[in-house]
mmCIF file of C-alpha atoms and ligand atoms in Angstrom:
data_model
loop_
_atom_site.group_PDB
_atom_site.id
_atom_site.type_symbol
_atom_site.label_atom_id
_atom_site.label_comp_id
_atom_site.label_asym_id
_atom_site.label_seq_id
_atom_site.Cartn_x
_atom_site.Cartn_y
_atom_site.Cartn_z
ATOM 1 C CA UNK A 192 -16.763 -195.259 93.328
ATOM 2 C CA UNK A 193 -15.385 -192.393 95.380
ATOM 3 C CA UNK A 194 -12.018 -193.657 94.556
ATOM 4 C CA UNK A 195 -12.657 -193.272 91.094
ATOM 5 C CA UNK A 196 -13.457 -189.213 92.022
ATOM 6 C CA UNK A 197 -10.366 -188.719 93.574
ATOM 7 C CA UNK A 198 -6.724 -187.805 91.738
ATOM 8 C CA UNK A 199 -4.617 -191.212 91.752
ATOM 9 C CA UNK A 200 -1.855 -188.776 92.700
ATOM 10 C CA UNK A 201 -3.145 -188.086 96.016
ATOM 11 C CA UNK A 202 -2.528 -190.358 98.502
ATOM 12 C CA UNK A 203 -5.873 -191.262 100.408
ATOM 13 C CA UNK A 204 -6.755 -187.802 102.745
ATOM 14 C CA UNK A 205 -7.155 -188.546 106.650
ATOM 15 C CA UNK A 206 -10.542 -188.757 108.229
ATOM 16 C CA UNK A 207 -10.719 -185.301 109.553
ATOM 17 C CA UNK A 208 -9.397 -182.043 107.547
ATOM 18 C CA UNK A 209 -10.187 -183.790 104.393
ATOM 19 C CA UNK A 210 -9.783 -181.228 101.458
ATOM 20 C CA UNK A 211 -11.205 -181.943 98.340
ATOM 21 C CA UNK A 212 -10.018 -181.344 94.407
ATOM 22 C CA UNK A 213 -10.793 -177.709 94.953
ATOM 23 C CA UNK A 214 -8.838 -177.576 98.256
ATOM 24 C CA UNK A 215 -12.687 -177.252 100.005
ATOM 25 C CA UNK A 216 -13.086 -178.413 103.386
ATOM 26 C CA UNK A 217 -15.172 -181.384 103.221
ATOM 27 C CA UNK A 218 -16.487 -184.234 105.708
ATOM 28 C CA UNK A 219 -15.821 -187.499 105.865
ATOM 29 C CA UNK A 220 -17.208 -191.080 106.844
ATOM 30 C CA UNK A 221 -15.378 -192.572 110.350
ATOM 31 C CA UNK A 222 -14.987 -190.247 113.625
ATOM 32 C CA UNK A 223 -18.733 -190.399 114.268
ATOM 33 C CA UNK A 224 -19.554 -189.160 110.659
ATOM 34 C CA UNK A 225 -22.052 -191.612 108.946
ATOM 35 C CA UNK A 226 -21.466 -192.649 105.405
ATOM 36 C CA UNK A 227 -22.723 -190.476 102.633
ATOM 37 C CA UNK A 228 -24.475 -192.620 100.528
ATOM 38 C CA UNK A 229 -26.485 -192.342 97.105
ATOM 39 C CA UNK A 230 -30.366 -192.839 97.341
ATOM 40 C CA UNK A 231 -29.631 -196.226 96.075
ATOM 41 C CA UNK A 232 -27.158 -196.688 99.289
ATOM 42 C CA UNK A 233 -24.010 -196.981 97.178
ATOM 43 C CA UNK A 234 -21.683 -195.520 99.399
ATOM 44 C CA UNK A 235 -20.086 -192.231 98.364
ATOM 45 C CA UNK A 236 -16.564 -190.519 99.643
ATOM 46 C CA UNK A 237 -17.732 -186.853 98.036
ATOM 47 C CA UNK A 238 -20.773 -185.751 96.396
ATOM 48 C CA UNK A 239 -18.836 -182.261 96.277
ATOM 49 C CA UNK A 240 -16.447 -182.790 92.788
ATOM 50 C CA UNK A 241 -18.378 -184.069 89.906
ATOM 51 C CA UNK A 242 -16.243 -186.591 87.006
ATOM 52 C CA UNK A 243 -14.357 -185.371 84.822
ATOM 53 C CA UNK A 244 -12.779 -186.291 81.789
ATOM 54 C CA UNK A 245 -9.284 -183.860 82.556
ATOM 55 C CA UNK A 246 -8.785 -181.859 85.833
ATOM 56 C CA UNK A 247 -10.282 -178.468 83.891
ATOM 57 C CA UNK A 248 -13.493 -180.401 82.134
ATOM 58 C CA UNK A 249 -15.561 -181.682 80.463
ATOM 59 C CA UNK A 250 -17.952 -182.916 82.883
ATOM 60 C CA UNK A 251 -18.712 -186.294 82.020
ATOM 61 C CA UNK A 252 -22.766 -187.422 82.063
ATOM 62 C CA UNK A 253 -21.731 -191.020 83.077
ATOM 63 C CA UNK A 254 -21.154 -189.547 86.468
ATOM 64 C CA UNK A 255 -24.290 -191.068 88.227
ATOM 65 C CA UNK A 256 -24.030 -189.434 91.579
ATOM 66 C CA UNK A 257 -23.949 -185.886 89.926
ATOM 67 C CA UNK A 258 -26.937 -186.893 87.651
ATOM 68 C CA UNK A 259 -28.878 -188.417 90.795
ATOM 69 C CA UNK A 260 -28.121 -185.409 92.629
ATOM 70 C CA UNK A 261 -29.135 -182.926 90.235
ATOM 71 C CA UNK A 262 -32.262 -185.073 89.140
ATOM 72 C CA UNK A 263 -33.198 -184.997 92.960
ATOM 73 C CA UNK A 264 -32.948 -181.418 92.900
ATOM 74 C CA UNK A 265 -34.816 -180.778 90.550
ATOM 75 C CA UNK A 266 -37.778 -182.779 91.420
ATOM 76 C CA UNK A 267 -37.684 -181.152 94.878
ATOM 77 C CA UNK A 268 -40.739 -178.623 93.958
ATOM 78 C CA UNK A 269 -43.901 -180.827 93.011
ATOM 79 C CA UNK A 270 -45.899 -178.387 91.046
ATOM 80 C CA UNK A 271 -49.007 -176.894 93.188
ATOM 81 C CA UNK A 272 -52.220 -178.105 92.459
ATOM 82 C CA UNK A 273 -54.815 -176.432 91.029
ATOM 83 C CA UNK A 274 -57.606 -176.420 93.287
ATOM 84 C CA UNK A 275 -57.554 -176.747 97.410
ATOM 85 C CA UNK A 276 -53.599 -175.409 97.463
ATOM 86 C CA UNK A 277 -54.272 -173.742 100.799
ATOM 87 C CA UNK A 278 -55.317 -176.322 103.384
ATOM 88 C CA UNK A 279 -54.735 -177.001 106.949
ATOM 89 C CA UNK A 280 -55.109 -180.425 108.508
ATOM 90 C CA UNK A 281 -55.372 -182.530 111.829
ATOM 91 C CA UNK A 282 -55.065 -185.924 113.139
ATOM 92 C CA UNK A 283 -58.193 -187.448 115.389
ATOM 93 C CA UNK A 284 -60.157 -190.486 115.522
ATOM 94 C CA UNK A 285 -63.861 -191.710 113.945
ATOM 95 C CA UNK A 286 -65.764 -193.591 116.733
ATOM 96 C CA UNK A 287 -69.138 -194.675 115.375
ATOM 97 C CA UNK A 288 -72.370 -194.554 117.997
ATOM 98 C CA UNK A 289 -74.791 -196.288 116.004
ATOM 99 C CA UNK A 290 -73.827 -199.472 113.610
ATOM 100 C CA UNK A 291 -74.777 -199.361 110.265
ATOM 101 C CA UNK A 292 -74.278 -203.159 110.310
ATOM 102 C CA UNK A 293 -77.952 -204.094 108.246
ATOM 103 C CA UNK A 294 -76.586 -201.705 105.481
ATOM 104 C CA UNK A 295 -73.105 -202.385 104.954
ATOM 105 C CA UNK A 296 -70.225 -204.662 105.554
ATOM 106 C CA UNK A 297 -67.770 -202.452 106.560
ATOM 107 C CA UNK A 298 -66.603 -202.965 109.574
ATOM 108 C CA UNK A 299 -65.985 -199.115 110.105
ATOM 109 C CA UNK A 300 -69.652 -198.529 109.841
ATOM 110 C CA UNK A 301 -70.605 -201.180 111.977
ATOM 111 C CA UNK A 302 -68.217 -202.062 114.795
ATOM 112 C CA UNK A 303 -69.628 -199.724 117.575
ATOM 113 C CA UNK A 304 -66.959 -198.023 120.067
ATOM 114 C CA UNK A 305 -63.958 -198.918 117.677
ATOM 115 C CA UNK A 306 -61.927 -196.418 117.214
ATOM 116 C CA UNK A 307 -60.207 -195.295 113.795
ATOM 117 C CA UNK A 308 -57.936 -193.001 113.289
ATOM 118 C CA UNK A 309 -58.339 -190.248 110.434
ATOM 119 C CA UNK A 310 -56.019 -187.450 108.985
ATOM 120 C CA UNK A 311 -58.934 -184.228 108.284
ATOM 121 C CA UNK A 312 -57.701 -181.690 105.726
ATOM 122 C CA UNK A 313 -59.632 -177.704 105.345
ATOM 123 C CA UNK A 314 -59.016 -176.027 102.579
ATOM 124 C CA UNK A 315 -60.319 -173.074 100.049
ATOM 125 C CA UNK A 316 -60.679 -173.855 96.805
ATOM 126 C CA UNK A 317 -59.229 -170.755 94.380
ATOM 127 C CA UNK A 318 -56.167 -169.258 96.024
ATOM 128 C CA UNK A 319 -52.742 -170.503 96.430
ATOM 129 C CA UNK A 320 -50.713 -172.225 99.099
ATOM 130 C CA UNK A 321 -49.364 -169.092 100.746
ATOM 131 C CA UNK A 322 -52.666 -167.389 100.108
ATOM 132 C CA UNK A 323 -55.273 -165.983 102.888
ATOM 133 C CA UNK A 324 -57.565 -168.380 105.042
ATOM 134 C CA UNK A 325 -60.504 -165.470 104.783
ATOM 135 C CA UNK A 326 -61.608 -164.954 101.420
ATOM 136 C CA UNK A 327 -65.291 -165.722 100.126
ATOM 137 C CA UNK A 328 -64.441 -169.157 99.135
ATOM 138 C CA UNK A 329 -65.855 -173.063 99.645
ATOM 139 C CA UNK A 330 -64.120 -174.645 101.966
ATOM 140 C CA UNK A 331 -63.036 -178.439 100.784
ATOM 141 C CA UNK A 332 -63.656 -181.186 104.008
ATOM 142 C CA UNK A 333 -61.430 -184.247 103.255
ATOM 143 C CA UNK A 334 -61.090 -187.176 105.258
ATOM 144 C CA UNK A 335 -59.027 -189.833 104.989
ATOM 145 C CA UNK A 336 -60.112 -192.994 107.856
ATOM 146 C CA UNK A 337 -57.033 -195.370 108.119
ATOM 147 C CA UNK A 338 -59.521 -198.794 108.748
ATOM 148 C CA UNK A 339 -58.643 -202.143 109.695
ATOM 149 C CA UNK A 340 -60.080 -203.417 105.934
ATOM 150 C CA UNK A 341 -57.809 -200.062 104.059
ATOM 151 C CA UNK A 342 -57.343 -196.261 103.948
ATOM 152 C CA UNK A 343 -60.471 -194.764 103.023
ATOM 153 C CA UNK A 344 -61.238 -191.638 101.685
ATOM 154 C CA UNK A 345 -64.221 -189.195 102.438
ATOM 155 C CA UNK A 346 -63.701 -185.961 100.078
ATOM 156 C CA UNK A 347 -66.304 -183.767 100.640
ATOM 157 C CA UNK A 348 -67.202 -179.438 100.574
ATOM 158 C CA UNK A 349 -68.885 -177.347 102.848
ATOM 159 C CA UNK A 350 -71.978 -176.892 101.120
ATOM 160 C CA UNK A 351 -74.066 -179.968 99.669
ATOM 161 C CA UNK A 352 -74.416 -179.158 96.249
ATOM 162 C CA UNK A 353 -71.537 -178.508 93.726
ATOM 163 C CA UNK A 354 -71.486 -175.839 90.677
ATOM 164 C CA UNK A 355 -71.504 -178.513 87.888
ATOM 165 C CA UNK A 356 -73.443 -181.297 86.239
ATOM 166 C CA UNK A 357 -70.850 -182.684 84.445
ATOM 167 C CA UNK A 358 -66.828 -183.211 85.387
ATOM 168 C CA UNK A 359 -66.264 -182.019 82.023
ATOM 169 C CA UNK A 360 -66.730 -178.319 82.994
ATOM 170 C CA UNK A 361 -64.429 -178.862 86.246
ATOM 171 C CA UNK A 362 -61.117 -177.182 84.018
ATOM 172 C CA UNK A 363 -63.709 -174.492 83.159
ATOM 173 C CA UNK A 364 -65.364 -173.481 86.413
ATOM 174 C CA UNK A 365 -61.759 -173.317 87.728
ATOM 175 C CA UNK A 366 -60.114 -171.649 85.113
ATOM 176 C CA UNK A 367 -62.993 -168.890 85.804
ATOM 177 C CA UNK A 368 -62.310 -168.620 89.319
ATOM 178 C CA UNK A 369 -58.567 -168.416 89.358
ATOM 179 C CA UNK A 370 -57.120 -165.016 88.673
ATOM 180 C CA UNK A 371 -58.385 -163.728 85.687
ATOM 181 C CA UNK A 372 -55.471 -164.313 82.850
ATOM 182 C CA UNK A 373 -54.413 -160.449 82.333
ATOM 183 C CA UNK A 374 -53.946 -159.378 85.641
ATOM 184 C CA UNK A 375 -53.429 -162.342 87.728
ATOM 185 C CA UNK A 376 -55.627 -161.499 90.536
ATOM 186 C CA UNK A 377 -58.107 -161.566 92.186
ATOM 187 C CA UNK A 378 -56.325 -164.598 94.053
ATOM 188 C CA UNK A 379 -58.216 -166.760 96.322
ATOM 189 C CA UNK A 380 -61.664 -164.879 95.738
ATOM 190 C CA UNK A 381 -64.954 -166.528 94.188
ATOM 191 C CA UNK A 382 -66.764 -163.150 93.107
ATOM 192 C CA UNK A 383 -65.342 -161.506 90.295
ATOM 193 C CA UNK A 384 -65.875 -160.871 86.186
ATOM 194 C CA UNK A 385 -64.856 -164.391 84.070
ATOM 195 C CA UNK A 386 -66.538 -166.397 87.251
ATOM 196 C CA UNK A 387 -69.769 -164.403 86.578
ATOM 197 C CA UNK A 388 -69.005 -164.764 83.236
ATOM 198 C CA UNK A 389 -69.270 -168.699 83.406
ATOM 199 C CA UNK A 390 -72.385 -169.053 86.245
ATOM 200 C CA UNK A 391 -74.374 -165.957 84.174
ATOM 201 C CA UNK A 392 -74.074 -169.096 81.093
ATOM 202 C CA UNK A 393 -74.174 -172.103 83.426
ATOM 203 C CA UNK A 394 -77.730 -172.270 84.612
ATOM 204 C CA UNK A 395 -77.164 -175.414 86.294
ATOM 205 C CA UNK A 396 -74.379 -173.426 88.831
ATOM 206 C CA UNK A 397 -77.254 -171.333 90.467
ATOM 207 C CA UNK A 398 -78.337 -173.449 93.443
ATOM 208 C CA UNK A 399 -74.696 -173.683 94.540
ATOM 209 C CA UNK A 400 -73.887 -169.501 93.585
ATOM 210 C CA UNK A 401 -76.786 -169.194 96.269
ATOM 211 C CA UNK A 402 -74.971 -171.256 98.961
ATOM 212 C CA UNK A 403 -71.723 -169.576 97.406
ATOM 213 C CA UNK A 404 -72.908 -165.875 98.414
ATOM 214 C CA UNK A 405 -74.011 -166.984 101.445
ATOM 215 C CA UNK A 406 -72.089 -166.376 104.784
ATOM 216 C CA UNK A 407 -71.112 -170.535 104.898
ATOM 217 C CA UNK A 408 -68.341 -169.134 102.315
ATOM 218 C CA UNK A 409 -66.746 -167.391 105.036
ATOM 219 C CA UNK A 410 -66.832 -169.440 108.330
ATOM 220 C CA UNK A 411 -65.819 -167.973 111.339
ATOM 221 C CA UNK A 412 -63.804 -171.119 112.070
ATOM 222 C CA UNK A 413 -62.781 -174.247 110.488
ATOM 223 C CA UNK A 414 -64.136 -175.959 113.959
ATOM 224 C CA UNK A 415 -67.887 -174.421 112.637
ATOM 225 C CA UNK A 416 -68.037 -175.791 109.393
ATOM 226 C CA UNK A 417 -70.258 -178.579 107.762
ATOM 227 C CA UNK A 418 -68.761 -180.948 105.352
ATOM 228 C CA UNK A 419 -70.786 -183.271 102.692
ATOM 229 C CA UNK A 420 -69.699 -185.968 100.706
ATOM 230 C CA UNK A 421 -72.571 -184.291 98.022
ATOM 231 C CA UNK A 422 -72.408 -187.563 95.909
ATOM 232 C CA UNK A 423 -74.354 -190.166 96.936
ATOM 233 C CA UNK A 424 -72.063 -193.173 97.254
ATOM 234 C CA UNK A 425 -73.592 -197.049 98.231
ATOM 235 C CA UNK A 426 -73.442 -199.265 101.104
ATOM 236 C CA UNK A 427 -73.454 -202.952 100.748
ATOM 237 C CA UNK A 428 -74.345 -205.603 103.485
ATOM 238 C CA UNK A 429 -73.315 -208.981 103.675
ATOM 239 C CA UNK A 430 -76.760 -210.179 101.678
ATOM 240 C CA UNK A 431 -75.012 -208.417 98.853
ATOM 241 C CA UNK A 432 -78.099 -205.801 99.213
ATOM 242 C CA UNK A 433 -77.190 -202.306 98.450
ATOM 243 C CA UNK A 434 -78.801 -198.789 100.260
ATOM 244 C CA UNK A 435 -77.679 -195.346 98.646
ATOM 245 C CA UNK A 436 -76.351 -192.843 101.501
ATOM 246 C CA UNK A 437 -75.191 -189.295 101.898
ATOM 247 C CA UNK A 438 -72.247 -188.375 104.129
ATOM 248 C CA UNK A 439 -72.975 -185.078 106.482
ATOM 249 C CA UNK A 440 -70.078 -183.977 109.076
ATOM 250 C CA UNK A 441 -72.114 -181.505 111.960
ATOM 251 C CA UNK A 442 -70.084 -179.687 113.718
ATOM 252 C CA UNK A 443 -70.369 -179.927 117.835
ATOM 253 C CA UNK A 444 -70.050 -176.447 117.663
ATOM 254 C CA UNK A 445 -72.834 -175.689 115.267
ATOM 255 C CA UNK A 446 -72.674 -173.541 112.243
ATOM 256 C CA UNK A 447 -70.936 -170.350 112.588
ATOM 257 C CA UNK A 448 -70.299 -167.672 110.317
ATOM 258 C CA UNK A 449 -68.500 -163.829 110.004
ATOM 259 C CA UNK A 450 -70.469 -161.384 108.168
ATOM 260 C CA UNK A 451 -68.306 -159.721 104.987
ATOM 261 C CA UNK A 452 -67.171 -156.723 107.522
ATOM 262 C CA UNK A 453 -65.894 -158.921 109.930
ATOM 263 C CA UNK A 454 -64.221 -161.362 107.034
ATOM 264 C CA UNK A 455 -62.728 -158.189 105.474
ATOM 265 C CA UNK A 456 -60.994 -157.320 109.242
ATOM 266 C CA UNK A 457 -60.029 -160.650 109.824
ATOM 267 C CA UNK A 458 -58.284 -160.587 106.515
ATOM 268 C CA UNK A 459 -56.501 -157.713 107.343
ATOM 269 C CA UNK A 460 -55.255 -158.814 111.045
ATOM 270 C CA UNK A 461 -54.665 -162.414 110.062
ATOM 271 C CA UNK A 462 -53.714 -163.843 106.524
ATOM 272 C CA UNK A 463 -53.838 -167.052 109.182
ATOM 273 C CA UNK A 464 -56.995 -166.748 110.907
ATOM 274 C CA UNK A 465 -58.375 -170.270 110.303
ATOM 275 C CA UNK A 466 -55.295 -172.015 110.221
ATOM 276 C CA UNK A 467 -54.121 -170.523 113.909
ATOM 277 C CA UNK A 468 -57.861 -171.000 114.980
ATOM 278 C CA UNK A 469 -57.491 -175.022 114.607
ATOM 279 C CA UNK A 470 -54.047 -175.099 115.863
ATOM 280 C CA UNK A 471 -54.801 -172.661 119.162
ATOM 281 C CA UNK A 472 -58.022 -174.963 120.044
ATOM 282 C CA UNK A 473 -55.737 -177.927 119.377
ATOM 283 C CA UNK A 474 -53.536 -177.005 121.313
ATOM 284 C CA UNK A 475 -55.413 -175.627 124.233
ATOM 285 C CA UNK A 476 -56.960 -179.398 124.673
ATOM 286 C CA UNK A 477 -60.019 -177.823 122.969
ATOM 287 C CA UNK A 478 -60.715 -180.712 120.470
ATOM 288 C CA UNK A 479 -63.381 -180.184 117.079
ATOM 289 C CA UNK A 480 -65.598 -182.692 117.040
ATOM 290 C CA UNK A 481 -68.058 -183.545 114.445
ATOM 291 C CA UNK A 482 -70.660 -186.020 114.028
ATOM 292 C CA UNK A 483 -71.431 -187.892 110.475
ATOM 293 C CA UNK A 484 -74.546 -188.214 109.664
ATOM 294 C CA UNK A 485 -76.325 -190.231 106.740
ATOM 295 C CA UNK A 486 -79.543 -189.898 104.758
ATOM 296 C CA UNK A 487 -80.167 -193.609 103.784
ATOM 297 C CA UNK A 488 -82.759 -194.427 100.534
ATOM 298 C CA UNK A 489 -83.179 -197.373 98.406
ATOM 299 C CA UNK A 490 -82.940 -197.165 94.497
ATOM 300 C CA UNK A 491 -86.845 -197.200 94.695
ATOM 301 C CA UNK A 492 -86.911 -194.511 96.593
ATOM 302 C CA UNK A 493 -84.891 -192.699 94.291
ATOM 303 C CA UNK A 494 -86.809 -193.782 91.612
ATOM 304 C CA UNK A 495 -89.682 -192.050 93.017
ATOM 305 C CA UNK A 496 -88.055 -188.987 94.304
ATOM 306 C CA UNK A 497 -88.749 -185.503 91.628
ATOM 307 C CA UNK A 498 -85.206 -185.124 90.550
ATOM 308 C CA UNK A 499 -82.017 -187.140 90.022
ATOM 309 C CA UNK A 500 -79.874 -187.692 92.999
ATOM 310 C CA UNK A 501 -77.108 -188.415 91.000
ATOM 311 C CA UNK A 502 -77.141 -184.959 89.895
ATOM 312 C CA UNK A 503 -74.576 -183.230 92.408
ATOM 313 C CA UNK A 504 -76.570 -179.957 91.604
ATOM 314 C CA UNK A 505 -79.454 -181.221 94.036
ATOM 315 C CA UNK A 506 -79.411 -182.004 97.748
ATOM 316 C CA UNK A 507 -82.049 -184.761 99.245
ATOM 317 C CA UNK A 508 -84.318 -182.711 101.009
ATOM 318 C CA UNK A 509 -84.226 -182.944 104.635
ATOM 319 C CA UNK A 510 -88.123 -183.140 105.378
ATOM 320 C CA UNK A 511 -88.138 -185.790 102.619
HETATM 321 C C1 LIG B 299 -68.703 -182.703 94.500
HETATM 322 C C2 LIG B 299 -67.664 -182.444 93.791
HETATM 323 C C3 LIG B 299 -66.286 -182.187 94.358
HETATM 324 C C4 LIG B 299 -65.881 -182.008 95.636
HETATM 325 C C5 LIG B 299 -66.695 -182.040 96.913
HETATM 326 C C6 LIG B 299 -64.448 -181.805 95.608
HETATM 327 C C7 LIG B 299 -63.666 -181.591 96.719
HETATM 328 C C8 LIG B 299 -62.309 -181.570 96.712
HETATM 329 C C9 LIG B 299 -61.470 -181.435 97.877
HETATM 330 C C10 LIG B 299 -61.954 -181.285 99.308
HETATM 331 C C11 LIG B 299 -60.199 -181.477 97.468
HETATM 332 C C12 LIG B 299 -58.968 -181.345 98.359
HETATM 333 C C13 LIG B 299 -58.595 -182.697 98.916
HETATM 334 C C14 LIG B 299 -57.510 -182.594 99.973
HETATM 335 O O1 LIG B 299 -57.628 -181.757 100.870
HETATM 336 O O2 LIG B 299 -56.525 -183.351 99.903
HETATM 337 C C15 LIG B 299 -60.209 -181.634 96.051
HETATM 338 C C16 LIG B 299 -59.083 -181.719 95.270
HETATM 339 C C17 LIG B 299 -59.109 -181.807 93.915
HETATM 340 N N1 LIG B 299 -60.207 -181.898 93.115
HETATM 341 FE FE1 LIG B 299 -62.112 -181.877 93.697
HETATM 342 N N2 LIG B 299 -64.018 -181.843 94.314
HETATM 343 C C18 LIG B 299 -65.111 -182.086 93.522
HETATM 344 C C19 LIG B 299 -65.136 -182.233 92.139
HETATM 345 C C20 LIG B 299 -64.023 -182.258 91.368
HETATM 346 C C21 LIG B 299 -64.023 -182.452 89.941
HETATM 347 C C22 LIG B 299 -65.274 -182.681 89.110
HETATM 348 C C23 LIG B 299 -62.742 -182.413 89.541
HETATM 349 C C24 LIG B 299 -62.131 -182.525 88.167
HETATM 350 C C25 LIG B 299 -62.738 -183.021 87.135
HETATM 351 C C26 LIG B 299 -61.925 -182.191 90.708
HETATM 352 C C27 LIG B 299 -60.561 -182.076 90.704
HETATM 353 C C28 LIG B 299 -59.796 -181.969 91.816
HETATM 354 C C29 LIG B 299 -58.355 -181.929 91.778
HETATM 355 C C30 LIG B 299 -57.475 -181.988 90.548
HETATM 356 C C31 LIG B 299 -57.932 -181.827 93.104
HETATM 357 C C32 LIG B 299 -56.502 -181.726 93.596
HETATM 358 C C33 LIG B 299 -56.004 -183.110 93.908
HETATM 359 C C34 LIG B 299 -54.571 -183.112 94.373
HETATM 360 O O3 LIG B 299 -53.767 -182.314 93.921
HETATM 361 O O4 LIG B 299 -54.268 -183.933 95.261
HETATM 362 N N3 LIG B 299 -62.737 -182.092 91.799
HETATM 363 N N4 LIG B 299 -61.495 -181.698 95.601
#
């Protein structure tokens, strides 16, 4: 193939001080150079001088390498997503302390001691990837466990109730707390006009607006935050039985919060602040640590409770 790219005229150009069709310095396989390949690992003398059909043009499309290396290119940006952009993660380990073992058959939840390792993400919901780690936001609590049986994926917030009934509204709620469409900001913020609009018309948002407005939405440190699953997912045991549960992370280092002044300095100091917290403590040896906890029911004990736990609008009661 990369004969076919060169001029027949030329005889073949020496290892070192190659020049190409445009007299450009180029490098070459041999003399401790490795082979330029394609992605398919077709091996390639020159991904510098594209086919063409006369020395001056046209460029010819039947030229794979140019098309592979221009499709690469531009696939190089995958588009940012919507929601939880701006996130910051870490790498630890799950070790359970109490087996689960009558409730479920996952060996996760019921081999004591074991050790599994886990990839945690933070994030805020509204703003960005290169946006602030301060604003009045929820802060998303994702873990994935990589288990002997499969990955396995914990997605949770830091607040136990979410704004909506129904997934339906999801593009809604979000469109309302992204920048509002004329002005394209506030970025990264929860309190402004179109997301009033939609909770002042969503009755069913309130309980979370009042954990929203509440100082969990701006957490001193991703180390002091809670995370729930919300949902309430099942565990099954080998009898084929099933028990409903609710995931809770704790923090070690208990719930801590700023107050808006403080938020509004940090903000101003550090458009980092969270994200250099968790890597400073990291690094210092100074290791987060939470503990998951589970509120365990059985369907009659939903049946009997006063509202639907499958509503993500409602948390279980504690004292219950
Ligand atoms: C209790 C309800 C929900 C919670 C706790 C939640 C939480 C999260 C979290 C933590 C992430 C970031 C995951 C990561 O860090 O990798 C995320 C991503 C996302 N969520 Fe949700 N979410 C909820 C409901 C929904 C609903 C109802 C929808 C849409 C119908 C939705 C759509 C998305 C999308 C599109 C992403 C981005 C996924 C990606 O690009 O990888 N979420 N969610």
């Amino acid at each position: 193939m990369a004969a076919s790219k060169k001029s027949t005229k030329n005889a073949p150009a020496p290892a070192t001080d190659a020049r190409g069709e445009g007299d450009e310095l180029h490098q070459r396989a041999g003399n401790g150079h490795p082979v330029l390949t394609t992605n398919q690992g077709i091996p390639v003398g020159d991904n510098q001088n594209s086919l063409r059909a006369t020395p001056r043009g046209p460029t010819l499309l039947e030229d794979f390498i140019l098309r592979e290396k221009i499709t690469h290119f531009d696939h190089e940006r995958i588009p940012e997503r919507i929601v939880h952009a701006r996130g910051s993660a870490a790498h630890g380990y799950f070790e359970l302390t109490r087996s689960l073992g009558e409730y479920t058959r996952a060996r996760i939840l019921s081999e004591v001691g074991v050790r599994t390792p886990l990839f945690t993400r933070f994030s805020t919901v509204a703003g960005g990837a290169g946006s602030v780690d301060t604003p009045r936001d929820v802060r998303g609590f994702a873990v994935k466990f990589y288990t002997k049986e499969g990955n396995w994926d914990l997605v949770g917030n830091n607040i136990p109730v979410f704004f909506i009934q129904d997934a339906i509204k999801f593009p809604d709620l979000i469109h309302a707390v992204k920048m509002e469409p004329d002005r394209a900001f506030p970025q990264a913020a929860s309190a402004h006009d179109t997301f009033w609009d939609f909770v002042s018309l969503m009755p069913e948002s309130m309980h979370m607006i009042m954990w929203a407005m509440s100082d969990r939405t701006i957490p001193r440190s991703l180390r002091t935050i809670e995370g729930f699953g919300i949902h309430s997912f099942r565990l099954i045991n080998d009898a084929g039985e099933s028990t409903f549960v609710k995931f809770h992370w704790r923090p070690k280092l208990g719930i801590q919060s700023t107050v808006w002044d403080e938020a509004v300095k940090l903000q101003s100091a550090d458009n980092d602040f969270h994200r250099r917290d968790l890597f400073e403590a990291i690094t210092a040896g100074d290791f987060p640590e939470w503990e998951l906890a589970v509120q365990l029911f059985t369907e009659e004990q939903a049946e009997a409770f006063p509202f639907d736990h499958l509503d993500s609008t409602k948390i279980i009661p504690e004292s219950l």
